[in-house]
């Protein structure tokens, strides 16, 4: 084999080795940078959201929305004693519904309703006729009054609007717009209205 041919072969082999070493160095460099920049857990954005903008599970829970308009605080109570069932005898005064305001100007009103009793309660807003007296609505065999014309209710334990009743110690809320007139706030669970759970509200 001629000297020129040997030199050519050696040159080609040296170039191949240099290219191989350079490729390996680049590959290891990329792997090292990726491993150092990739977190071990789920990625987190600077605004506290996870991948895709979803909220972080570890962050604080959102605060309850601030009530709109005028705020009326309502307390629901009971003595924890027997009330009777169906259309049998009830015990007026065994339960109570109290509001911190009895009159207000018309407009937006938020009722914050707290169950301070020992059983589930609710609050329903019913309009009153001019001659109607609070606490005198007729009730049926289910010991409930007619809710026709209801403007809203707070019966969602820990939330707003209608639900399955407010658990003892919990609160619910409802926001409505009231025109001038008279309204009756009632608990319309079985037997609760006739046991004293009503209150008149006058809107001017």
PDB file of N, CA, C and O in Angstrom, residues 19-93:
ATOM      1  N   UNK A  19     -15.502  13.444  14.782  1.00  0.00           N
ATOM      2  CA  UNK A  19     -16.938  13.703  14.614  1.00  0.00           C
ATOM      3  C   UNK A  19     -17.753  12.941  15.639  1.00  0.00           C
ATOM      4  O   UNK A  19     -18.732  13.444  16.200  1.00  0.00           O
ATOM      5  N   UNK A  20     -17.369  11.671  15.915  1.00  0.00           N
ATOM      6  CA  UNK A  20     -18.081  10.840  16.887  1.00  0.00           C
ATOM      7  C   UNK A  20     -17.974  11.429  18.276  1.00  0.00           C
ATOM      8  O   UNK A  20     -18.964  11.513  19.030  1.00  0.00           O
ATOM      9  N   UNK A  21     -16.765  11.864  18.655  1.00  0.00           N
ATOM     10  CA  UNK A  21     -16.557  12.449  19.987  1.00  0.00           C
ATOM     11  C   UNK A  21     -17.351  13.744  20.126  1.00  0.00           C
ATOM     12  O   UNK A  21     -17.978  14.016  21.159  1.00  0.00           O
ATOM     13  N   UNK A  22     -17.349  14.568  19.074  1.00  0.00           N
ATOM     14  CA  UNK A  22     -18.094  15.834  19.121  1.00  0.00           C
ATOM     15  C   UNK A  22     -19.594  15.591  19.269  1.00  0.00           C
ATOM     16  O   UNK A  22     -20.287  16.270  20.034  1.00  0.00           O
ATOM     17  N   UNK A  23     -20.130  14.586  18.553  1.00  0.00           N
ATOM     18  CA  UNK A  23     -21.560  14.265  18.652  1.00  0.00           C
ATOM     19  C   UNK A  23     -21.923  13.812  20.049  1.00  0.00           C
ATOM     20  O   UNK A  23     -22.963  14.184  20.609  1.00  0.00           O
ATOM     21  N   UNK A  24     -21.071  12.971  20.634  1.00  0.00           N
ATOM     22  CA  UNK A  24     -21.327  12.479  22.000  1.00  0.00           C
ATOM     23  C   UNK A  24     -21.319  13.631  22.986  1.00  0.00           C
ATOM     24  O   UNK A  24     -22.156  13.694  23.902  1.00  0.00           O
ATOM     25  N   UNK A  25     -20.387  14.563  22.832  1.00  0.00           N
ATOM     26  CA  UNK A  25     -20.305  15.701  23.747  1.00  0.00           C
ATOM     27  C   UNK A  25     -21.568  16.555  23.665  1.00  0.00           C
ATOM     28  O   UNK A  25     -22.120  16.994  24.677  1.00  0.00           O
ATOM     29  N   UNK A  26     -22.046  16.803  22.445  1.00  0.00           N
ATOM     30  CA  UNK A  26     -23.280  17.591  22.276  1.00  0.00           C
ATOM     31  C   UNK A  26     -24.471  16.882  22.899  1.00  0.00           C
ATOM     32  O   UNK A  26     -25.300  17.471  23.592  1.00  0.00           O
ATOM     33  N   UNK A  27     -24.571  15.569  22.674  1.00  0.00           N
ATOM     34  CA  UNK A  27     -25.705  14.797  23.209  1.00  0.00           C
ATOM     35  C   UNK A  27     -25.708  14.826  24.730  1.00  0.00           C
ATOM     36  O   UNK A  27     -26.734  15.062  25.368  1.00  0.00           O
ATOM     37  N   UNK A  28     -24.555  14.594  25.356  1.00  0.00           N
ATOM     38  CA  UNK A  28     -24.485  14.611  26.814  1.00  0.00           C
ATOM     39  C   UNK A  28     -24.778  16.002  27.366  1.00  0.00           C
ATOM     40  O   UNK A  28     -25.374  16.153  28.415  1.00  0.00           O
ATOM     41  N   UNK A  29     -24.377  17.033  26.644  1.00  0.00           N
ATOM     42  CA  UNK A  29     -24.660  18.407  27.082  1.00  0.00           C
ATOM     43  C   UNK A  29     -26.150  18.690  27.099  1.00  0.00           C
ATOM     44  O   UNK A  29     -26.681  19.290  28.024  1.00  0.00           O
ATOM     45  N   UNK A  30     -26.889  18.225  26.082  1.00  0.00           N
ATOM     46  CA  UNK A  30     -28.346  18.432  26.031  1.00  0.00           C
ATOM     47  C   UNK A  30     -29.038  17.685  27.147  1.00  0.00           C
ATOM     48  O   UNK A  30     -29.956  18.188  27.790  1.00  0.00           O
ATOM     49  N   UNK A  31     -28.597  16.449  27.369  1.00  0.00           N
ATOM     50  CA  UNK A  31     -29.223  15.653  28.434  1.00  0.00           C
ATOM     51  C   UNK A  31     -29.024  16.321  29.773  1.00  0.00           C
ATOM     52  O   UNK A  31     -29.924  16.407  30.611  1.00  0.00           O
ATOM     53  N   UNK A  32     -27.826  16.840  30.013  1.00  0.00           N
ATOM     54  CA  UNK A  32     -27.525  17.471  31.291  1.00  0.00           C
ATOM     55  C   UNK A  32     -28.369  18.721  31.501  1.00  0.00           C
ATOM     56  O   UNK A  32     -28.914  18.958  32.574  1.00  0.00           O
ATOM     57  N   UNK A  33     -28.526  19.550  30.452  1.00  0.00           N
ATOM     58  CA  UNK A  33     -29.332  20.757  30.577  1.00  0.00           C
ATOM     59  C   UNK A  33     -30.798  20.427  30.812  1.00  0.00           C
ATOM     60  O   UNK A  33     -31.475  21.064  31.593  1.00  0.00           O
ATOM     61  N   UNK A  34     -31.319  19.422  30.129  1.00  0.00           N
ATOM     62  CA  UNK A  34     -32.728  19.034  30.311  1.00  0.00           C
ATOM     63  C   UNK A  34     -32.984  18.519  31.714  1.00  0.00           C
ATOM     64  O   UNK A  34     -33.986  18.810  32.341  1.00  0.00           O
ATOM     65  N   UNK A  35     -32.088  17.694  32.221  1.00  0.00           N
ATOM     66  CA  UNK A  35     -32.299  17.123  33.553  1.00  0.00           C
ATOM     67  C   UNK A  35     -32.226  18.194  34.626  1.00  0.00           C
ATOM     68  O   UNK A  35     -32.888  18.102  35.652  1.00  0.00           O
ATOM     69  N   UNK A  36     -31.413  19.243  34.406  1.00  0.00           N
ATOM     70  CA  UNK A  36     -31.292  20.289  35.420  1.00  0.00           C
ATOM     71  C   UNK A  36     -32.439  21.283  35.364  1.00  0.00           C
ATOM     72  O   UNK A  36     -32.726  21.964  36.328  1.00  0.00           O
ATOM     73  N   UNK A  37     -33.121  21.390  34.198  1.00  0.00           N
ATOM     74  CA  UNK A  37     -34.191  22.378  34.069  1.00  0.00           C
ATOM     75  C   UNK A  37     -35.568  21.797  34.280  1.00  0.00           C
ATOM     76  O   UNK A  37     -36.534  22.525  34.435  1.00  0.00           O
ATOM     77  N   UNK A  38     -35.727  20.485  34.297  1.00  0.00           N
ATOM     78  CA  UNK A  38     -37.040  19.863  34.441  1.00  0.00           C
ATOM     79  C   UNK A  38     -37.310  19.580  35.903  1.00  0.00           C
ATOM     80  O   UNK A  38     -36.557  18.873  36.552  1.00  0.00           O
ATOM     81  N   UNK A  39     -38.403  20.144  36.518  1.00  0.00           N
ATOM     82  CA  UNK A  39     -38.700  19.878  37.923  1.00  0.00           C
ATOM     83  C   UNK A  39     -39.137  18.443  38.107  1.00  0.00           C
ATOM     84  O   UNK A  39     -39.642  17.803  37.202  1.00  0.00           O
ATOM     85  N   UNK A  40     -38.963  17.944  39.336  1.00  0.00           N
ATOM     86  CA  UNK A  40     -39.321  16.559  39.622  1.00  0.00           C
ATOM     87  C   UNK A  40     -40.817  16.374  39.762  1.00  0.00           C
ATOM     88  O   UNK A  40     -41.338  15.300  39.606  1.00  0.00           O
ATOM     89  N   UNK A  41     -41.576  17.445  40.092  1.00  0.00           N
ATOM     90  CA  UNK A  41     -43.030  17.360  40.266  1.00  0.00           C
ATOM     91  C   UNK A  41     -43.748  18.065  39.148  1.00  0.00           C
ATOM     92  O   UNK A  41     -43.143  18.474  38.155  1.00  0.00           O
ATOM     93  N   UNK A  42     -45.090  18.277  39.272  1.00  0.00           N
ATOM     94  CA  UNK A  42     -45.868  18.977  38.257  1.00  0.00           C
ATOM     95  C   UNK A  42     -45.384  20.409  38.117  1.00  0.00           C
ATOM     96  O   UNK A  42     -44.978  21.046  39.076  1.00  0.00           O
ATOM     97  N   UNK A  43     -45.416  20.919  36.869  1.00  0.00           N
ATOM     98  CA  UNK A  43     -44.964  22.287  36.636  1.00  0.00           C
ATOM     99  C   UNK A  43     -45.942  23.266  37.254  1.00  0.00           C
ATOM    100  O   UNK A  43     -47.124  22.997  37.372  1.00  0.00           O
ATOM    101  N   UNK A  44     -45.442  24.425  37.644  1.00  0.00           N
ATOM    102  CA  UNK A  44     -46.271  25.435  38.281  1.00  0.00           C
ATOM    103  C   UNK A  44     -45.984  26.788  37.663  1.00  0.00           C
ATOM    104  O   UNK A  44     -44.826  27.181  37.512  1.00  0.00           O
ATOM    105  N   UNK A  45     -47.023  27.517  37.290  1.00  0.00           N
ATOM    106  CA  UNK A  45     -46.862  28.830  36.698  1.00  0.00           C
ATOM    107  C   UNK A  45     -46.629  29.860  37.797  1.00  0.00           C
ATOM    108  O   UNK A  45     -46.935  29.639  38.956  1.00  0.00           O
ATOM    109  N   UNK A  46     -46.130  31.030  37.400  1.00  0.00           N
ATOM    110  CA  UNK A  46     -45.841  32.073  38.369  1.00  0.00           C
ATOM    111  C   UNK A  46     -47.101  32.627  39.020  1.00  0.00           C
ATOM    112  O   UNK A  46     -47.046  33.210  40.087  1.00  0.00           O
ATOM    113  N   UNK A  47     -48.251  32.452  38.374  1.00  0.00           N
ATOM    114  CA  UNK A  47     -49.485  32.962  38.950  1.00  0.00           C
ATOM    115  C   UNK A  47     -50.192  31.947  39.825  1.00  0.00           C
ATOM    116  O   UNK A  47     -51.332  32.137  40.226  1.00  0.00           O
ATOM    117  N   UNK A  48     -49.508  30.816  40.126  1.00  0.00           N
ATOM    118  CA  UNK A  48     -50.081  29.814  41.016  1.00  0.00           C
ATOM    119  C   UNK A  48     -50.943  28.793  40.327  1.00  0.00           C
ATOM    120  O   UNK A  48     -51.607  28.001  40.984  1.00  0.00           O
ATOM    121  N   UNK A  49     -50.946  28.791  38.972  1.00  0.00           N
ATOM    122  CA  UNK A  49     -51.732  27.811  38.249  1.00  0.00           C
ATOM    123  C   UNK A  49     -50.856  26.684  37.775  1.00  0.00           C
ATOM    124  O   UNK A  49     -49.654  26.839  37.604  1.00  0.00           O
ATOM    125  N   UNK A  50     -51.457  25.535  37.561  1.00  0.00           N
ATOM    126  CA  UNK A  50     -50.735  24.364  37.097  1.00  0.00           C
ATOM    127  C   UNK A  50     -50.707  24.323  35.587  1.00  0.00           C
ATOM    128  O   UNK A  50     -51.013  25.308  34.908  1.00  0.00           O
ATOM    129  N   UNK A  51     -50.332  23.172  35.001  1.00  0.00           N
ATOM    130  CA  UNK A  51     -50.278  23.046  33.541  1.00  0.00           C
ATOM    131  C   UNK A  51     -51.622  23.370  32.914  1.00  0.00           C
ATOM    132  O   UNK A  51     -52.664  22.984  33.420  1.00  0.00           O
ATOM    133  N   UNK A  52     -51.585  24.103  31.803  1.00  0.00           N
ATOM    134  CA  UNK A  52     -52.825  24.449  31.099  1.00  0.00           C
ATOM    135  C   UNK A  52     -53.600  25.557  31.771  1.00  0.00           C
ATOM    136  O   UNK A  52     -54.738  25.832  31.428  1.00  0.00           O
ATOM    137  N   UNK A  53     -53.003  26.202  32.802  1.00  0.00           N
ATOM    138  CA  UNK A  53     -53.690  27.307  33.461  1.00  0.00           C
ATOM    139  C   UNK A  53     -54.671  26.867  34.516  1.00  0.00           C
ATOM    140  O   UNK A  53     -55.450  27.664  35.025  1.00  0.00           O
ATOM    141  N   UNK A  54     -54.694  25.568  34.873  1.00  0.00           N
ATOM    142  CA  UNK A  54     -55.628  25.099  35.884  1.00  0.00           C
ATOM    143  C   UNK A  54     -55.141  25.526  37.257  1.00  0.00           C
ATOM    144  O   UNK A  54     -53.953  25.604  37.509  1.00  0.00           O
ATOM    145  N   UNK A  55     -56.069  25.811  38.205  1.00  0.00           N
ATOM    146  CA  UNK A  55     -55.667  26.272  39.530  1.00  0.00           C
ATOM    147  C   UNK A  55     -54.857  25.219  40.266  1.00  0.00           C
ATOM    148  O   UNK A  55     -55.078  24.023  40.128  1.00  0.00           O
ATOM    149  N   UNK A  56     -53.918  25.670  41.075  1.00  0.00           N
ATOM    150  CA  UNK A  56     -53.115  24.769  41.889  1.00  0.00           C
ATOM    151  C   UNK A  56     -53.956  24.215  43.028  1.00  0.00           C
ATOM    152  O   UNK A  56     -54.677  24.942  43.704  1.00  0.00           O
ATOM    153  N   UNK A  57     -53.885  22.907  43.255  1.00  0.00           N
ATOM    154  CA  UNK A  57     -54.660  22.287  44.318  1.00  0.00           C
ATOM    155  C   UNK A  57     -54.136  22.685  45.691  1.00  0.00           C
ATOM    156  O   UNK A  57     -54.857  22.621  46.675  1.00  0.00           O
ATOM    157  N   UNK A  58     -52.860  23.075  45.757  1.00  0.00           N
ATOM    158  CA  UNK A  58     -52.279  23.393  47.044  1.00  0.00           C
ATOM    159  C   UNK A  58     -52.521  24.838  47.457  1.00  0.00           C
ATOM    160  O   UNK A  58     -52.208  25.231  48.565  1.00  0.00           O
ATOM    161  N   UNK A  59     -53.061  25.669  46.573  1.00  0.00           N
ATOM    162  CA  UNK A  59     -53.279  27.078  46.867  1.00  0.00           C
ATOM    163  C   UNK A  59     -54.486  27.270  47.764  1.00  0.00           C
ATOM    164  O   UNK A  59     -55.264  26.343  48.018  1.00  0.00           O
ATOM    165  N   UNK A  60     -54.690  28.496  48.289  1.00  0.00           N
ATOM    166  CA  UNK A  60     -55.832  28.776  49.157  1.00  0.00           C
ATOM    167  C   UNK A  60     -57.135  28.708  48.389  1.00  0.00           C
ATOM    168  O   UNK A  60     -57.184  29.014  47.207  1.00  0.00           O
ATOM    169  N   UNK A  61     -58.218  28.281  49.065  1.00  0.00           N
ATOM    170  CA  UNK A  61     -59.523  28.196  48.423  1.00  0.00           C
ATOM    171  C   UNK A  61     -60.083  29.600  48.246  1.00  0.00           C
ATOM    172  O   UNK A  61     -59.813  30.494  49.046  1.00  0.00           O
ATOM    173  N   UNK A  62     -60.879  29.830  47.174  1.00  0.00           N
ATOM    174  CA  UNK A  62     -61.403  31.171  46.929  1.00  0.00           C
ATOM    175  C   UNK A  62     -62.357  31.607  48.029  1.00  0.00           C
ATOM    176  O   UNK A  62     -63.098  30.797  48.588  1.00  0.00           O
ATOM    177  N   UNK A  63     -62.339  32.886  48.366  1.00  0.00           N
ATOM    178  CA  UNK A  63     -63.217  33.414  49.407  1.00  0.00           C
ATOM    179  C   UNK A  63     -64.642  33.506  48.883  1.00  0.00           C
ATOM    180  O   UNK A  63     -64.879  33.603  47.689  1.00  0.00           O
ATOM    181  N   UNK A  64     -65.613  33.451  49.817  1.00  0.00           N
ATOM    182  CA  UNK A  64     -67.015  33.574  49.440  1.00  0.00           C
ATOM    183  C   UNK A  64     -67.253  34.965  48.869  1.00  0.00           C
ATOM    184  O   UNK A  64     -66.656  35.945  49.318  1.00  0.00           O
ATOM    185  N   UNK A  65     -68.111  35.085  47.842  1.00  0.00           N
ATOM    186  CA  UNK A  65     -68.350  36.394  47.243  1.00  0.00           C
ATOM    187  C   UNK A  65     -68.984  37.353  48.238  1.00  0.00           C
ATOM    188  O   UNK A  65     -69.769  36.955  49.097  1.00  0.00           O
ATOM    189  N   UNK A  66     -68.641  38.628  48.127  1.00  0.00           N
ATOM    190  CA  UNK A  66     -69.190  39.639  49.025  1.00  0.00           C
ATOM    191  C   UNK A  66     -70.654  39.864  48.686  1.00  0.00           C
ATOM    192  O   UNK A  66     -71.009  39.975  47.518  1.00  0.00           O
ATOM    193  N   UNK A  67     -71.541  39.912  49.708  1.00  0.00           N
ATOM    194  CA  UNK A  67     -72.967  40.121  49.435  1.00  0.00           C
ATOM    195  C   UNK A  67     -73.209  41.433  48.701  1.00  0.00           C
ATOM    196  O   UNK A  67     -72.521  42.431  48.923  1.00  0.00           O
ATOM    197  N   UNK A  68     -74.208  41.437  47.810  1.00  0.00           N
ATOM    198  CA  UNK A  68     -74.550  42.632  47.040  1.00  0.00           C
ATOM    199  C   UNK A  68     -75.649  43.411  47.742  1.00  0.00           C
ATOM    200  O   UNK A  68     -76.506  42.839  48.409  1.00  0.00           O
ATOM    201  N   UNK A  69     -75.643  44.738  47.550  1.00  0.00           N
ATOM    202  CA  UNK A  69     -76.701  45.573  48.079  1.00  0.00           C
ATOM    203  C   UNK A  69     -76.729  45.612  49.594  1.00  0.00           C
ATOM    204  O   UNK A  69     -75.730  45.397  50.270  1.00  0.00           O
ATOM    205  N   UNK A  70     -77.903  45.880  50.110  1.00  0.00           N
ATOM    206  CA  UNK A  70     -78.108  45.930  51.562  1.00  0.00           C
ATOM    207  C   UNK A  70     -78.068  44.513  52.119  1.00  0.00           C
ATOM    208  O   UNK A  70     -78.611  43.587  51.525  1.00  0.00           O
ATOM    209  N   UNK A  71     -77.451  44.323  53.277  1.00  0.00           N
ATOM    210  CA  UNK A  71     -77.319  42.991  53.867  1.00  0.00           C
ATOM    211  C   UNK A  71     -78.244  42.855  55.069  1.00  0.00           C
ATOM    212  O   UNK A  71     -78.247  43.710  55.965  1.00  0.00           O
ATOM    213  N   UNK A  72     -79.037  41.789  55.076  1.00  0.00           N
ATOM    214  CA  UNK A  72     -79.907  41.462  56.200  1.00  0.00           C
ATOM    215  C   UNK A  72     -79.445  40.129  56.774  1.00  0.00           C
ATOM    216  O   UNK A  72     -79.375  39.124  56.056  1.00  0.00           O
ATOM    217  N   UNK A  73     -79.111  40.117  58.048  1.00  0.00           N
ATOM    218  CA  UNK A  73     -78.685  38.888  58.723  1.00  0.00           C
ATOM    219  C   UNK A  73     -79.885  38.227  59.368  1.00  0.00           C
ATOM    220  O   UNK A  73     -80.624  38.862  60.132  1.00  0.00           O
ATOM    221  N   UNK A  74     -80.079  36.954  59.065  1.00  0.00           N
ATOM    222  CA  UNK A  74     -81.224  36.200  59.569  1.00  0.00           C
ATOM    223  C   UNK A  74     -80.719  35.019  60.391  1.00  0.00           C
ATOM    224  O   UNK A  74     -79.789  34.321  59.991  1.00  0.00           O
ATOM    225  N   UNK A  75     -81.335  34.810  61.563  1.00  0.00           N
ATOM    226  CA  UNK A  75     -80.970  33.692  62.435  1.00  0.00           C
ATOM    227  C   UNK A  75     -82.158  32.743  62.578  1.00  0.00           C
ATOM    228  O   UNK A  75     -83.292  33.175  62.829  1.00  0.00           O
ATOM    229  N   UNK A  76     -81.896  31.449  62.393  1.00  0.00           N
ATOM    230  CA  UNK A  76     -82.933  30.421  62.498  1.00  0.00           C
ATOM    231  C   UNK A  76     -82.664  29.601  63.766  1.00  0.00           C
ATOM    232  O   UNK A  76     -81.554  29.119  63.968  1.00  0.00           O
ATOM    233  N   UNK A  77     -83.686  29.458  64.600  1.00  0.00           N
ATOM    234  CA  UNK A  77     -83.494  28.776  65.887  1.00  0.00           C
ATOM    235  C   UNK A  77     -84.581  27.740  66.135  1.00  0.00           C
ATOM    236  O   UNK A  77     -85.637  27.752  65.505  1.00  0.00           O
ATOM    237  N   UNK A  78     -84.313  26.837  67.081  1.00  0.00           N
ATOM    238  CA  UNK A  78     -85.306  25.858  67.526  1.00  0.00           C
ATOM    239  C   UNK A  78     -84.932  25.404  68.931  1.00  0.00           C
ATOM    240  O   UNK A  78     -83.798  25.550  69.374  1.00  0.00           O
ATOM    241  N   UNK A  79     -85.917  24.858  69.621  1.00  0.00           N
ATOM    242  CA  UNK A  79     -85.684  24.395  70.989  1.00  0.00           C
ATOM    243  C   UNK A  79     -85.225  22.951  71.039  1.00  0.00           C
ATOM    244  O   UNK A  79     -84.845  22.445  72.083  1.00  0.00           O
ATOM    245  N   UNK A  80     -85.267  22.282  69.890  1.00  0.00           N
ATOM    246  CA  UNK A  80     -84.864  20.882  69.842  1.00  0.00           C
ATOM    247  C   UNK A  80     -85.920  19.924  70.373  1.00  0.00           C
ATOM    248  O   UNK A  80     -85.702  18.721  70.439  1.00  0.00           O
ATOM    249  N   UNK A  81     -87.109  20.441  70.745  1.00  0.00           N
ATOM    250  CA  UNK A  81     -88.164  19.586  71.290  1.00  0.00           C
ATOM    251  C   UNK A  81     -89.125  19.118  70.228  1.00  0.00           C
ATOM    252  O   UNK A  81     -89.010  19.470  69.057  1.00  0.00           O
ATOM    253  N   UNK A  82     -90.130  18.305  70.579  1.00  0.00           N
ATOM    254  CA  UNK A  82     -91.099  17.797  69.602  1.00  0.00           C
ATOM    255  C   UNK A  82     -92.005  18.907  69.102  1.00  0.00           C
ATOM    256  O   UNK A  82     -92.290  19.873  69.794  1.00  0.00           O
ATOM    257  N   UNK A  83     -92.463  18.774  67.868  1.00  0.00           N
ATOM    258  CA  UNK A  83     -93.325  19.786  67.262  1.00  0.00           C
ATOM    259  C   UNK A  83     -94.665  19.220  66.828  1.00  0.00           C
ATOM    260  O   UNK A  83     -95.559  19.946  66.485  1.00  0.00           O
ATOM    261  N   UNK A  84     -94.796  17.923  66.797  1.00  0.00           N
ATOM    262  CA  UNK A  84     -95.973  17.343  66.192  1.00  0.00           C
ATOM    263  C   UNK A  84     -95.719  17.109  64.721  1.00  0.00           C
ATOM    264  O   UNK A  84     -94.721  17.549  64.179  1.00  0.00           O
ATOM    265  N   UNK A  85     -96.577  16.419  64.031  1.00  0.00           N
ATOM    266  CA  UNK A  85     -96.384  16.114  62.625  1.00  0.00           C
ATOM    267  C   UNK A  85     -97.675  16.339  61.857  1.00  0.00           C
ATOM    268  O   UNK A  85     -98.749  16.468  62.435  1.00  0.00           O
ATOM    269  N   UNK A  86     -97.530  16.361  60.510  1.00  0.00           N
ATOM    270  CA  UNK A  86     -98.699  16.510  59.652  1.00  0.00           C
ATOM    271  C   UNK A  86     -99.474  17.764  59.997  1.00  0.00           C
ATOM    272  O   UNK A  86     -98.919  18.827  60.220  1.00  0.00           O
ATOM    273  N   UNK A  87    -100.809  17.648  60.078  1.00  0.00           N
ATOM    274  CA  UNK A  87    -101.628  18.804  60.436  1.00  0.00           C
ATOM    275  C   UNK A  87    -102.086  18.708  61.881  1.00  0.00           C
ATOM    276  O   UNK A  87    -103.070  19.288  62.288  1.00  0.00           O
ATOM    277  N   UNK A  88    -101.370  17.936  62.690  1.00  0.00           N
ATOM    278  CA  UNK A  88    -101.678  17.828  64.113  1.00  0.00           C
ATOM    279  C   UNK A  88    -101.225  19.065  64.851  1.00  0.00           C
ATOM    280  O   UNK A  88    -100.771  20.043  64.269  1.00  0.00           O
ATOM    281  N   UNK A  89    -101.325  19.064  66.173  1.00  0.00           N
ATOM    282  CA  UNK A  89    -100.976  20.247  66.962  1.00  0.00           C
ATOM    283  C   UNK A  89     -99.499  20.580  66.857  1.00  0.00           C
ATOM    284  O   UNK A  89     -98.648  19.710  66.971  1.00  0.00           O
ATOM    285  N   UNK A  90     -99.202  21.868  66.635  1.00  0.00           N
ATOM    286  CA  UNK A  90     -97.833  22.357  66.594  1.00  0.00           C
ATOM    287  C   UNK A  90     -97.606  23.213  67.836  1.00  0.00           C
ATOM    288  O   UNK A  90     -98.543  23.546  68.554  1.00  0.00           O
ATOM    289  N   UNK A  91     -96.392  23.584  68.066  1.00  0.00           N
ATOM    290  CA  UNK A  91     -96.067  24.363  69.253  1.00  0.00           C
ATOM    291  C   UNK A  91     -95.468  25.691  68.836  1.00  0.00           C
ATOM    292  O   UNK A  91     -94.276  25.775  68.554  1.00  0.00           O
ATOM    293  N   UNK A  92     -96.295  26.724  68.759  1.00  0.00           N
ATOM    294  CA  UNK A  92     -95.799  28.041  68.380  1.00  0.00           C
ATOM    295  C   UNK A  92     -94.768  28.501  69.412  1.00  0.00           C
ATOM    296  O   UNK A  92     -94.963  28.358  70.608  1.00  0.00           O
ATOM    297  N   UNK A  93     -93.662  29.029  68.902  1.00  0.00           N
ATOM    298  CA  UNK A  93     -92.592  29.468  69.779  1.00  0.00           C
ATOM    299  C   UNK A  93     -91.507  28.431  69.953  1.00  0.00           C
ATOM    300  O   UNK A  93     -90.449  28.725  70.504  1.00  0.00           O
TER     301      UNK A  93
END
